[in-house]
């Protein structure tokens, strides 16, 4: 257990002890390529290769907490990246589906999540996450880890009634706000902005890669 991280998250205002435990059990350095690994301890975004970054742990914790997971949800993540956020989510939900458009990142995340960590409730796919995962929809929770000026309509359509969608919304160069969209039991959507953030952009369109399994 990374007690230092746990205390830091509590000091940052994270209250959900399940989120804190899930994060304290994980070694963030494993998700970061060797050349940037020395930066893994800091509460800062860190490069993960291919021009992408993984968010600072305090923000990963805040986003995970904002999803308000009870444990029986089916969750869609758009932007697998390093797989760190996915590894935090997996033990807190029933099933995690995660889509990444860059094959090299997806391959590394797959080896870590399904191989080394043996997470049996994680499914990964290479493709455009803006289209969601139609075959597995609807989802109780949807998390975008890349910023978009507008939440793609396909993702809103794949949100189950009573569900929550969390996304950094804004242009690539900012300002971006982390927006929480809640679906009422009548399926109507209500959004509120939580805090200003800075994410890499959501890139729409084909990746030129064959879809993964
Ligand atoms: N959740 C990741 C954060 C990675 S950064 C982590 O914990 O490390 C955001 C990721 O979104 C990048 O890997 C980027 O390639 C990916 N991405 C950008 N646009 C995408 C799209 N349309 N579909 C799927 N992934 C996308």
Short mmCIF file of C-alpha atoms and ligand atoms in Angstrom, two decimals:
data_model
loop_
_atom_site.label_atom_id
_atom_site.label_comp_id
_atom_site.label_asym_id
_atom_site.label_seq_id
_atom_site.Cartn_x
_atom_site.Cartn_y
_atom_site.Cartn_z
CA UNK A 1 0.00 0.00 0.00
CA UNK A 2 1.26 3.44 -0.97
CA UNK A 3 0.35 5.23 2.28
CA UNK A 4 1.99 8.46 1.13
CA UNK A 5 -0.31 8.59 -1.90
CA UNK A 6 -3.33 7.72 0.26
CA UNK A 7 -2.64 10.60 2.66
CA UNK A 8 -2.00 12.98 -0.22
CA UNK A 9 -5.34 12.09 -1.81
CA UNK A 10 -7.16 12.58 1.53
CA UNK A 11 -5.43 15.96 1.91
CA UNK A 12 -6.64 16.84 -1.61
CA UNK A 13 -10.21 16.23 -0.45
CA UNK A 14 -10.84 12.73 -1.80
CA UNK A 15 -13.35 11.07 0.54
CA UNK A 16 -14.18 7.73 -1.10
CA UNK A 17 -11.92 5.24 0.68
CA UNK A 18 -12.52 2.61 -2.01
CA UNK A 19 -11.04 4.99 -4.58
CA UNK A 20 -8.09 5.73 -2.30
CA UNK A 21 -7.49 2.02 -1.68
CA UNK A 22 -7.69 1.16 -5.38
CA UNK A 23 -5.07 3.80 -6.12
CA UNK A 24 -2.80 3.04 -3.18
CA UNK A 25 -2.62 -0.59 -4.33
CA UNK A 26 -1.33 0.40 -7.78
CA UNK A 27 2.21 1.32 -8.69
CA UNK A 28 1.85 4.27 -11.10
CA UNK A 29 5.45 3.84 -12.31
CA UNK A 30 4.48 0.57 -14.02
CA UNK A 31 2.23 2.51 -16.40
CA UNK A 32 4.90 5.01 -17.38
CA UNK A 33 7.57 4.28 -20.00
CA UNK A 34 11.07 3.90 -18.52
CA UNK A 35 12.40 7.27 -19.76
CA UNK A 36 9.80 9.23 -17.75
CA UNK A 37 9.52 6.81 -14.83
CA UNK A 38 11.43 9.04 -12.41
CA UNK A 39 8.48 11.47 -12.59
CA UNK A 40 5.94 8.85 -11.52
CA UNK A 41 5.94 9.87 -7.84
CA UNK A 42 4.97 13.48 -8.50
CA UNK A 43 1.34 14.61 -8.57
CA UNK A 44 1.73 15.85 -12.13
CA UNK A 45 0.72 14.67 -15.59
CA UNK A 46 3.47 12.49 -17.08
CA UNK A 47 4.22 11.60 -20.74
CA UNK A 48 3.32 8.06 -21.77
CA UNK A 49 4.68 8.17 -25.34
CA UNK A 50 3.04 8.96 -28.71
CA UNK A 51 2.64 12.58 -27.56
CA UNK A 52 0.07 11.59 -24.90
CA UNK A 53 0.06 12.06 -21.13
CA UNK A 54 -1.47 10.37 -18.11
CA UNK A 55 -3.24 12.70 -15.66
CA UNK A 56 -1.94 13.53 -12.21
CA UNK A 57 -3.11 11.02 -9.55
CA UNK A 58 -5.19 13.61 -7.66
CA UNK A 59 -7.23 14.24 -10.83
CA UNK A 60 -7.58 10.50 -11.55
CA UNK A 61 -8.92 10.15 -8.00
CA UNK A 62 -11.31 13.08 -8.37
CA UNK A 63 -12.69 11.75 -11.67
CA UNK A 64 -13.09 8.24 -10.28
CA UNK A 65 -14.88 9.59 -7.21
CA UNK A 66 -17.17 11.76 -9.38
CA UNK A 67 -18.30 8.61 -11.22
CA UNK A 68 -19.82 7.44 -7.89
CA UNK A 69 -19.31 3.74 -8.55
CA UNK A 70 -21.21 1.25 -6.43
CA UNK A 71 -19.52 -1.82 -7.91
CA UNK A 72 -22.12 -3.25 -10.27
CA UNK A 73 -21.72 -0.76 -13.13
CA UNK A 74 -20.67 -1.32 -16.72
CA UNK A 75 -18.21 1.45 -17.51
CA UNK A 76 -16.85 2.79 -20.80
CA UNK A 77 -13.54 4.66 -20.86
CA UNK A 78 -12.55 6.62 -23.97
CA UNK A 79 -8.75 6.96 -24.15
CA UNK A 80 -7.04 3.95 -22.52
CA UNK A 81 -3.62 5.60 -22.82
CA UNK A 82 -1.27 4.05 -20.27
CA UNK A 83 -4.05 1.97 -18.72
CA UNK A 84 -3.60 3.65 -15.30
CA UNK A 85 -7.12 5.09 -15.05
CA UNK A 86 -8.49 1.74 -16.30
CA UNK A 87 -6.59 -0.13 -13.58
CA UNK A 88 -8.09 2.21 -10.97
CA UNK A 89 -11.62 1.73 -12.33
CA UNK A 90 -11.58 -2.05 -12.86
CA UNK A 91 -11.79 -3.15 -9.20
CA UNK A 92 -14.54 -0.57 -8.52
CA UNK A 93 -17.00 -1.68 -11.21
CA UNK A 94 -18.46 -4.84 -12.74
CA UNK A 95 -17.07 -4.49 -16.26
CA UNK A 96 -14.75 -1.95 -17.83
CA UNK A 97 -14.66 -1.35 -21.58
CA UNK A 98 -11.86 0.91 -22.77
CA UNK A 99 -11.14 2.23 -26.27
CA UNK A 100 -7.81 3.67 -27.49
CA UNK A 101 -7.11 5.00 -30.98
CA UNK A 102 -3.32 4.54 -30.95
CA UNK A 103 -2.36 0.88 -31.46
CA UNK A 104 1.02 1.14 -29.71
CA UNK A 105 -0.52 2.51 -26.50
CA UNK A 106 -3.38 0.01 -26.66
CA UNK A 107 -0.94 -2.89 -26.99
CA UNK A 108 1.08 -1.80 -23.98
CA UNK A 109 -2.04 -1.22 -21.87
CA UNK A 110 -3.36 -4.65 -22.86
CA UNK A 111 -0.14 -6.38 -21.79
CA UNK A 112 -0.27 -4.61 -18.43
CA UNK A 113 -3.98 -4.78 -17.63
CA UNK A 114 -4.88 -8.22 -18.95
CA UNK A 115 -1.40 -9.76 -18.77
CA UNK A 116 0.61 -8.57 -15.77
CA UNK A 117 -2.32 -7.39 -13.61
CA UNK A 118 -4.68 -10.18 -14.71
CA UNK A 119 -7.77 -7.94 -14.65
CA UNK A 120 -10.46 -10.27 -16.01
CA UNK A 121 -13.25 -7.65 -16.16
CA UNK A 122 -11.42 -5.33 -18.57
CA UNK A 123 -12.08 -5.34 -22.32
CA UNK A 124 -10.00 -3.27 -24.69
CA UNK A 125 -10.44 -2.17 -28.26
CA UNK A 126 -8.45 -0.11 -30.77
CA UNK A 127 -10.62 2.44 -32.52
CA UNK A 128 -12.38 5.78 -32.39
CA UNK A 129 -13.89 6.04 -28.93
CA UNK A 130 -16.07 8.96 -30.07
CA UNK A 131 -18.28 6.24 -31.56
CA UNK A 132 -18.47 4.50 -28.19
CA UNK A 133 -18.82 0.71 -28.17
CA UNK A 134 -22.26 0.18 -29.76
CA UNK A 135 -22.29 -3.62 -29.33
CA UNK A 136 -21.89 -3.32 -25.56
CA UNK A 137 -24.05 -0.23 -24.94
CA UNK A 138 -25.68 1.05 -22.82
CA UNK A 139 -23.15 1.95 -20.13
CA UNK A 140 -23.88 3.08 -16.57
CA UNK A 141 -20.81 5.29 -16.59
CA UNK A 142 -18.79 6.85 -19.42
CA UNK A 143 -15.45 8.56 -18.86
CA UNK A 144 -13.56 10.53 -21.51
CA UNK A 145 -9.89 11.11 -20.75
CA UNK A 146 -9.31 13.34 -23.79
CA UNK A 147 -10.79 16.80 -24.32
CA UNK A 148 -13.49 17.58 -26.83
CA UNK A 149 -15.31 20.83 -27.73
CA UNK A 150 -18.59 18.88 -27.65
CA UNK A 151 -19.37 15.51 -26.08
CA UNK A 152 -19.86 13.18 -29.07
CA UNK A 153 -23.61 12.47 -29.49
CA UNK A 154 -22.95 8.72 -29.85
CA UNK A 155 -21.60 8.67 -26.29
CA UNK A 156 -24.62 10.48 -24.83
CA UNK A 157 -26.81 8.01 -26.70
CA UNK A 158 -24.95 5.07 -25.11
CA UNK A 159 -25.46 6.35 -21.55
CA UNK A 160 -27.99 4.31 -19.57
CA UNK A 161 -30.87 6.10 -17.79
CA UNK A 162 -29.63 7.14 -14.34
CA UNK A 163 -26.04 7.05 -15.63
CA UNK A 164 -23.14 9.47 -15.36
CA UNK A 165 -20.79 10.73 -18.08
CA UNK A 166 -17.65 12.65 -17.25
CA UNK A 167 -15.67 14.54 -19.90
CA UNK A 168 -13.14 17.34 -20.26
CA UNK A 169 -15.02 19.78 -22.50
CA UNK A 170 -13.32 22.58 -24.41
CA UNK A 171 -11.00 23.35 -27.34
CA UNK A 172 -7.53 21.72 -27.61
CA UNK A 173 -5.73 24.83 -26.35
CA UNK A 174 -8.22 25.39 -23.52
CA UNK A 175 -10.11 26.60 -21.59
CA UNK A 176 -11.45 23.15 -20.73
CA UNK A 177 -13.81 22.18 -17.92
CA UNK A 178 -14.40 18.75 -16.48
CA UNK A 179 -18.13 18.31 -17.06
CA UNK A 180 -20.36 15.83 -15.25
CA UNK A 181 -23.45 14.88 -17.23
CA UNK A 182 -26.13 12.98 -15.34
CA UNK A 183 -28.94 11.14 -17.01
CA UNK A 184 -32.27 11.20 -15.19
CA UNK A 185 -34.37 8.04 -15.01
CA UNK A 186 -36.41 9.63 -17.83
CA UNK A 187 -33.18 9.69 -19.87
CA UNK A 188 -32.93 13.50 -19.82
CA UNK A 189 -29.38 14.86 -19.50
CA UNK A 190 -28.21 17.51 -17.03
CA UNK A 191 -24.65 18.82 -17.07
CA UNK A 192 -22.52 20.76 -14.63
CA UNK A 193 -18.92 21.93 -14.82
CA UNK A 194 -16.75 20.70 -11.94
CA UNK A 195 -13.32 22.29 -12.40
CA UNK A 196 -10.92 23.66 -15.01
CA UNK A 197 -8.64 20.99 -16.50
CA UNK A 198 -6.09 20.47 -19.26
CA UNK A 199 -6.27 17.25 -21.32
CA UNK A 200 -4.84 16.08 -24.64
CA UNK A 201 -7.43 16.39 -27.43
CA UNK A 202 -9.93 13.72 -28.43
CA UNK A 203 -9.05 12.93 -32.04
CA UNK A 204 -12.07 11.99 -34.12
CA UNK A 205 -11.91 9.59 -37.06
CA UNK A 206 -10.22 6.37 -38.12
CA UNK A 207 -6.77 5.47 -36.86
CA UNK A 208 -5.76 3.46 -39.88
CA UNK A 209 -5.42 0.44 -37.60
CA UNK A 210 -7.21 -2.88 -37.65
CA UNK A 211 -9.62 -3.14 -34.69
CA UNK A 212 -8.23 -5.17 -31.80
CA UNK A 213 -9.96 -8.12 -30.15
N1 LIG B 1 -6.76 7.33 -19.30
C1 LIG B 1 -5.40 7.49 -19.77
C2 LIG B 1 -5.17 8.91 -20.28
C3 LIG B 1 -4.53 8.91 -21.60
S1 LIG B 1 -4.46 10.45 -22.45
C4 LIG B 1 -4.39 7.08 -18.71
O1 LIG B 1 -4.78 6.80 -17.58
O2 LIG B 1 -3.20 7.03 -19.02
C5 LIG B 1 -5.84 10.32 -23.55
C6 LIG B 1 -5.80 9.18 -24.52
O3 LIG B 1 -6.93 9.33 -25.38
C7 LIG B 1 -4.58 9.13 -25.44
O4 LIG B 1 -3.95 7.89 -25.29
C8 LIG B 1 -5.16 9.30 -26.84
O5 LIG B 1 -4.50 8.55 -27.84
C9 LIG B 1 -6.58 8.80 -26.64
N2 LIG B 1 -7.55 9.25 -27.64
C10 LIG B 1 -7.63 10.46 -28.26
N3 LIG B 1 -8.68 10.49 -29.09
C11 LIG B 1 -9.28 9.26 -29.02
C12 LIG B 1 -10.42 8.67 -29.64
N4 LIG B 1 -11.16 9.32 -30.55
N5 LIG B 1 -10.73 7.40 -29.31
C13 LIG B 1 -9.99 6.70 -28.40
N6 LIG B 1 -8.92 7.21 -27.78
C14 LIG B 1 -8.56 8.48 -28.08
#
